[in-house]
Short mmCIF file of C-alpha atoms in Angstrom, two decimals:
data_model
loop_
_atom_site.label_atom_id
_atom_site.label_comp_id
_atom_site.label_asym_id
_atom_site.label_seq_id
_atom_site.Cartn_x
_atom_site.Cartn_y
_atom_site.Cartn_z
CA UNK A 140 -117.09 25.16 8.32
CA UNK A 141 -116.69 27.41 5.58
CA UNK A 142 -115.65 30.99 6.48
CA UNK A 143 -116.56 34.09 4.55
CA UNK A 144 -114.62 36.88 4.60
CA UNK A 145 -115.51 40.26 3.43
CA UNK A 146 -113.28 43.32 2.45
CA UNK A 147 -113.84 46.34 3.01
CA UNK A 148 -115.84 46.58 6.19
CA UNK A 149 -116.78 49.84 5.70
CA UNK A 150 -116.68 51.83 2.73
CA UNK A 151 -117.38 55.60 1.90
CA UNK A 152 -118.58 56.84 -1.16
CA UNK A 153 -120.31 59.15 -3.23
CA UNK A 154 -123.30 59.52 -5.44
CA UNK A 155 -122.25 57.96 -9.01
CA UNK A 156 -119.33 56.03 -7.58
CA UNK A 157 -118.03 52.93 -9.06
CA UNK A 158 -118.14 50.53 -5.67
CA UNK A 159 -116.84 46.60 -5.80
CA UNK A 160 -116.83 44.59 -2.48
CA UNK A 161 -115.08 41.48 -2.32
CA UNK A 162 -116.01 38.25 -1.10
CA UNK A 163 -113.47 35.70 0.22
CA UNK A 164 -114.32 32.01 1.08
CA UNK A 165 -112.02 29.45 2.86
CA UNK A 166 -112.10 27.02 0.33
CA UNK A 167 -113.71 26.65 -3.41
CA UNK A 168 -117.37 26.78 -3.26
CA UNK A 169 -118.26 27.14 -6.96
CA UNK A 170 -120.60 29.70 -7.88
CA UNK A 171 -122.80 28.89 -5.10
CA UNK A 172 -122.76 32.51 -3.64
CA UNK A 173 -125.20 35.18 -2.81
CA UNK A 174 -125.12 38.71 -2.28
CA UNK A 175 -127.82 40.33 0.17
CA UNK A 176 -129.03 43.90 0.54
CA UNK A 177 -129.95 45.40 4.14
CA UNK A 178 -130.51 48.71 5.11
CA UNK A 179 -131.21 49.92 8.88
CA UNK A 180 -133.97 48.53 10.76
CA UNK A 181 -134.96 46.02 7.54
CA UNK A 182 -134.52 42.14 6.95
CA UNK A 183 -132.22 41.36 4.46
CA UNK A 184 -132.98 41.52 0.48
CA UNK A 185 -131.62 39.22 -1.80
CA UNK A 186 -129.62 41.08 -4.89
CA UNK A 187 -127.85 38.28 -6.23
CA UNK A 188 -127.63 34.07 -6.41
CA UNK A 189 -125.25 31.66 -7.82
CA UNK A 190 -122.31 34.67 -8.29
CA UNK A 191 -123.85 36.87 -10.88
CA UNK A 192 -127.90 36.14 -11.43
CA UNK A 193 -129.68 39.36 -10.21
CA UNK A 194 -132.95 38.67 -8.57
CA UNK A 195 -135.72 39.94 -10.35
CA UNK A 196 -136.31 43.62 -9.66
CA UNK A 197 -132.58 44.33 -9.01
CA UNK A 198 -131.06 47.42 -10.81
CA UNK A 199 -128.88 46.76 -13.11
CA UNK A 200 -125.99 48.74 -11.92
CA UNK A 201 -125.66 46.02 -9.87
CA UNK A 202 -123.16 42.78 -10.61
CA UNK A 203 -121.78 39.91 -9.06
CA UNK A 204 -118.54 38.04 -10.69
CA UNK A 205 -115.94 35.22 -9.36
CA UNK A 206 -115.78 31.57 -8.63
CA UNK A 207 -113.81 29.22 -6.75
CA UNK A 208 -112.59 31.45 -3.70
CA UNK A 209 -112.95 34.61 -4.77
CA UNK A 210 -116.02 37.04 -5.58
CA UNK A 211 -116.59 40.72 -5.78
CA UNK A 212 -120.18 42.80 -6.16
CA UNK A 213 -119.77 45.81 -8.26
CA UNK A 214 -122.33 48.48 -8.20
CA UNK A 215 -121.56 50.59 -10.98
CA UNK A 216 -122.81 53.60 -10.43
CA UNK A 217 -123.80 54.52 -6.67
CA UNK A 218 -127.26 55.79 -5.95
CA UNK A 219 -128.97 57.44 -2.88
CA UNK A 220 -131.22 54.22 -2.64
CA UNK A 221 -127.48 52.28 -2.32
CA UNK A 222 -126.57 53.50 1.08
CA UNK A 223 -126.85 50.05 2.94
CA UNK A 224 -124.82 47.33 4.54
CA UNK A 225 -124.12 44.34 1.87
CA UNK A 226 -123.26 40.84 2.98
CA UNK A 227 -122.39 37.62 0.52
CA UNK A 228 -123.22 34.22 1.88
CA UNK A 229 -122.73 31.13 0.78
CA UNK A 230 -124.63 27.95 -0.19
CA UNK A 231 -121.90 25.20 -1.17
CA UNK A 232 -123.57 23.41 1.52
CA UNK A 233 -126.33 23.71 4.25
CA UNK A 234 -124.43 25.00 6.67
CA UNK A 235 -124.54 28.35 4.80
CA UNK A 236 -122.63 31.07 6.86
CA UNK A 237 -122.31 34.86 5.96
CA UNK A 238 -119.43 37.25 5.33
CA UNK A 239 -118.83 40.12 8.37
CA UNK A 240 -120.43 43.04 6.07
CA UNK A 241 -119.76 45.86 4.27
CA UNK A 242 -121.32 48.71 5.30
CA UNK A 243 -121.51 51.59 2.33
CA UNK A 244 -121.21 55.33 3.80
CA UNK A 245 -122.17 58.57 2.34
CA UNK A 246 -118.96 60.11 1.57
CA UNK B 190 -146.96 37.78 -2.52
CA UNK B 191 -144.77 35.89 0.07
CA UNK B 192 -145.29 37.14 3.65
CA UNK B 193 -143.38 35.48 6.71
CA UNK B 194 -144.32 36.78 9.81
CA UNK B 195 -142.23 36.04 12.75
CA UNK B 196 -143.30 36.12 16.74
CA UNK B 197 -142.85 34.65 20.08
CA UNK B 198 -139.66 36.79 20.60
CA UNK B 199 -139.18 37.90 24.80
CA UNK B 200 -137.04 39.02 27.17
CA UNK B 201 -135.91 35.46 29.00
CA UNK B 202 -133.11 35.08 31.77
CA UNK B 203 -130.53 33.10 31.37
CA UNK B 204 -131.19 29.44 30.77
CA UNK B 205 -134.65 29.92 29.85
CA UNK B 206 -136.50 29.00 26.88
CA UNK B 207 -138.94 30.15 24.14
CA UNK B 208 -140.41 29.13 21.01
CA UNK B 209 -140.39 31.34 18.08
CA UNK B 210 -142.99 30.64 14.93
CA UNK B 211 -143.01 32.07 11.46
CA UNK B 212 -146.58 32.22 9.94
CA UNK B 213 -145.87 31.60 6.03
CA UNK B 214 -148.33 32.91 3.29
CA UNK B 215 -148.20 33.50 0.03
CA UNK B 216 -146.59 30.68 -1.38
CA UNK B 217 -146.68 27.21 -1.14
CA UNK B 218 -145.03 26.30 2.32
CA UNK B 219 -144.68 22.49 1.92
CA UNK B 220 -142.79 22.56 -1.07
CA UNK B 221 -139.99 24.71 0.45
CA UNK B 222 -136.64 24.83 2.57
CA UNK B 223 -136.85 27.01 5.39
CA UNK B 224 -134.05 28.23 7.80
CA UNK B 225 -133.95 31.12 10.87
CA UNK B 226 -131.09 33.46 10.56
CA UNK B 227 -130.01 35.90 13.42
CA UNK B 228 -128.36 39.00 13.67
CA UNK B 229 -127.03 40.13 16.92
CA UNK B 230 -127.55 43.97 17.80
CA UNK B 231 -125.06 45.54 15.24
CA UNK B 232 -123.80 42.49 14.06
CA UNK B 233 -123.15 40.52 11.04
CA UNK B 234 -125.87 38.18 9.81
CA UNK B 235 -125.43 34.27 11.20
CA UNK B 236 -127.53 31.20 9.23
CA UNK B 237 -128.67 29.87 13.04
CA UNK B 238 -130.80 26.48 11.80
CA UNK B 239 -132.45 24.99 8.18
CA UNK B 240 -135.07 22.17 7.52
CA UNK B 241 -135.93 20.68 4.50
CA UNK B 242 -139.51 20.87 3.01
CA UNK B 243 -140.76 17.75 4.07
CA UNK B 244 -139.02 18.75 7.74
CA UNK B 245 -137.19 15.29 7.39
CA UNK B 246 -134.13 16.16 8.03
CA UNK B 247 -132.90 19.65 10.15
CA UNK B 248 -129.33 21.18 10.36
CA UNK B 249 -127.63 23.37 13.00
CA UNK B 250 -124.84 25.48 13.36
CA UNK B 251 -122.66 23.88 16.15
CA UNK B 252 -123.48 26.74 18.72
CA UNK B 253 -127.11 26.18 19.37
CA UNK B 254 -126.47 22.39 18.42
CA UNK B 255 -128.16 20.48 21.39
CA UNK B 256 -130.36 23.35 22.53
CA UNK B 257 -132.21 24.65 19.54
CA UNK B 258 -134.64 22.22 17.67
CA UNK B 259 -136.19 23.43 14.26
CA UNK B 260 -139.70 22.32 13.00
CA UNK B 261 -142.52 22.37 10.82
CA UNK B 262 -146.10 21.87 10.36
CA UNK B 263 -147.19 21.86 7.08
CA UNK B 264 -150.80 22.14 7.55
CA UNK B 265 -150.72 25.28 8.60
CA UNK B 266 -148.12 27.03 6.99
CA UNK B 267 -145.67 27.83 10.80
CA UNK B 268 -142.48 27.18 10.79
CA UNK B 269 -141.17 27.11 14.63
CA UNK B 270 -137.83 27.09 16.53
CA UNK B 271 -137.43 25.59 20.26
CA UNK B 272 -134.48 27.21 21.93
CA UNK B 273 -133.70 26.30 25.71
CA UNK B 274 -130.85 26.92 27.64
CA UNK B 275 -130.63 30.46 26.29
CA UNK B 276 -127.02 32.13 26.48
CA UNK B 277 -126.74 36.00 26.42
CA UNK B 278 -125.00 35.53 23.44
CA UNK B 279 -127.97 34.40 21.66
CA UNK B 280 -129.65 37.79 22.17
CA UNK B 281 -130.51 38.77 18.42
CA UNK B 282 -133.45 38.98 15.81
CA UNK B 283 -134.42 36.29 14.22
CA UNK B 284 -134.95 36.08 11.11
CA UNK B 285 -137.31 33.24 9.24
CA UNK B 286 -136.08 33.21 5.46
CA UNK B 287 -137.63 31.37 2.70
CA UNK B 288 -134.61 29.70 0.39
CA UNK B 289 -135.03 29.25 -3.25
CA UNK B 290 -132.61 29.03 -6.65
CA UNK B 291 -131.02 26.04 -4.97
CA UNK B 292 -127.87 24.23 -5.84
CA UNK B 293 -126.96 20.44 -5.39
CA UNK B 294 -127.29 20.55 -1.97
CA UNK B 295 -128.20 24.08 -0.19
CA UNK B 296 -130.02 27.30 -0.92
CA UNK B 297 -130.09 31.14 -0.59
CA UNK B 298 -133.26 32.80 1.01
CA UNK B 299 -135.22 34.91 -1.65
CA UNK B 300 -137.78 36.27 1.25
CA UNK B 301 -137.35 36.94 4.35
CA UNK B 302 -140.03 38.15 7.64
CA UNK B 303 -139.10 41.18 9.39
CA UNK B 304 -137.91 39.60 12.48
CA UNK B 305 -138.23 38.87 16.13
CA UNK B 306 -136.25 39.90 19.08
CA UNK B 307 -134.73 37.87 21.51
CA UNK B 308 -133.24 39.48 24.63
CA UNK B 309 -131.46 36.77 27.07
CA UNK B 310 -130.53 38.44 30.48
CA UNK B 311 -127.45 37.56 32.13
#
């Protein structure tokens, strides 16, 4: 199986912050990554396919980049809305499995 | 607008089984990939089980492989997954999830229900 590994697991930060999250996998999966969105007590939202599309609606201080192995999420300038846990996932196969988390904290 | 609407989530002892469903509206069910995700209390997210649209062929992750089976019925829209043997360590929501923008082989999920709970006591 292909393992995901995300860095940081948590991360604190303030309003207007430049965050970036990184995305490891354990071998080369292309650009067939997503990023997902979830905040307490919610399902999941997707923010991002294929590395760097943004699903329709996203902000766009929100970006994906990488290939291969390695990926990151960038959210350029932190809003209040932000303030969630962030996972990337895979899809290089059907046996899709997520990264840990990163949870973003108020700083 | 797309609406999945899990249920059939319990408290079951150990060993037990359920059956969860996922009521799909909104869109048209038949023509999509559908998978159940979980997330264990205060846990990471885990991709638990997928099907393809015409539910002919199903895929697992190796720890409910053998006591989990994921299925379909078209004609009215449910998605459903049969889990037996329950282990507390399959105590989590469940997620149903809707994938879409898919690669050569596999997808992400664009929607997702809001989730049901299954507690499995030890």
């Amino acid at each position: 199986d292909i393992q995901m590994t995300q860095s940081p697991s948590t991360l604190s930060a303030s309003v207007g912050d430049r965050v970036t999250i990184t995305c490891r996998a354990s071998q080369s999966i292309g650009t067939w990554l997503a990023w997902y969105q979830q905040k307490p007590g919610k399902a999941p939202q997707l923010l991002i396919y294929k590395a760097s599309t943004l699903e329709t609606g996203v902000p766009s201080r929100f970006s994906g980049s990488g290939s291969g192995t390695e990926f990151t999420l960038t959210i350029s300038s932190l809003q209040p809305d932000d303030f969630a846990t962030y996972s990337c996932q895979h899809y290089y196969n059907y046996f899709r499995t997520f990264g840990q988390g990163t949870k973003v904290e108020i700083k | 607008e797309v609406q999945l609407l899990e249920s059939g989530g319990a408290l079951v002892q150990r060993g037990g089984a359920l059956t969860l469903s996922c009521a799909a509206s909104g869109f048209t069910f038949s023509t999509y990939a559908m998978s159940w995700v979980r997330q264990a209390p205060g846990m990471g997210l885990e991709w638990v089980s997928a099907l393809t649209d015409n539910g002919d062929a199903t895929y697992y992750t190796d720890s409910v492989k053998g006591r989990f089976t994921i299925s379909r019925d078209n004609s009215k829209n449910t998605l459903f997954l049969q889990m037996s043997n329950l282990r507390a360590e399959d105590t989590a929501i469940y997620f149903c999830t809707k994938a879409a923008y898919c690669g050569p082989t596999s997808c992400p999920f664009d929607s997702w229900g809001q989730g049901t709970l299954v507690t499995v006591s030890s």
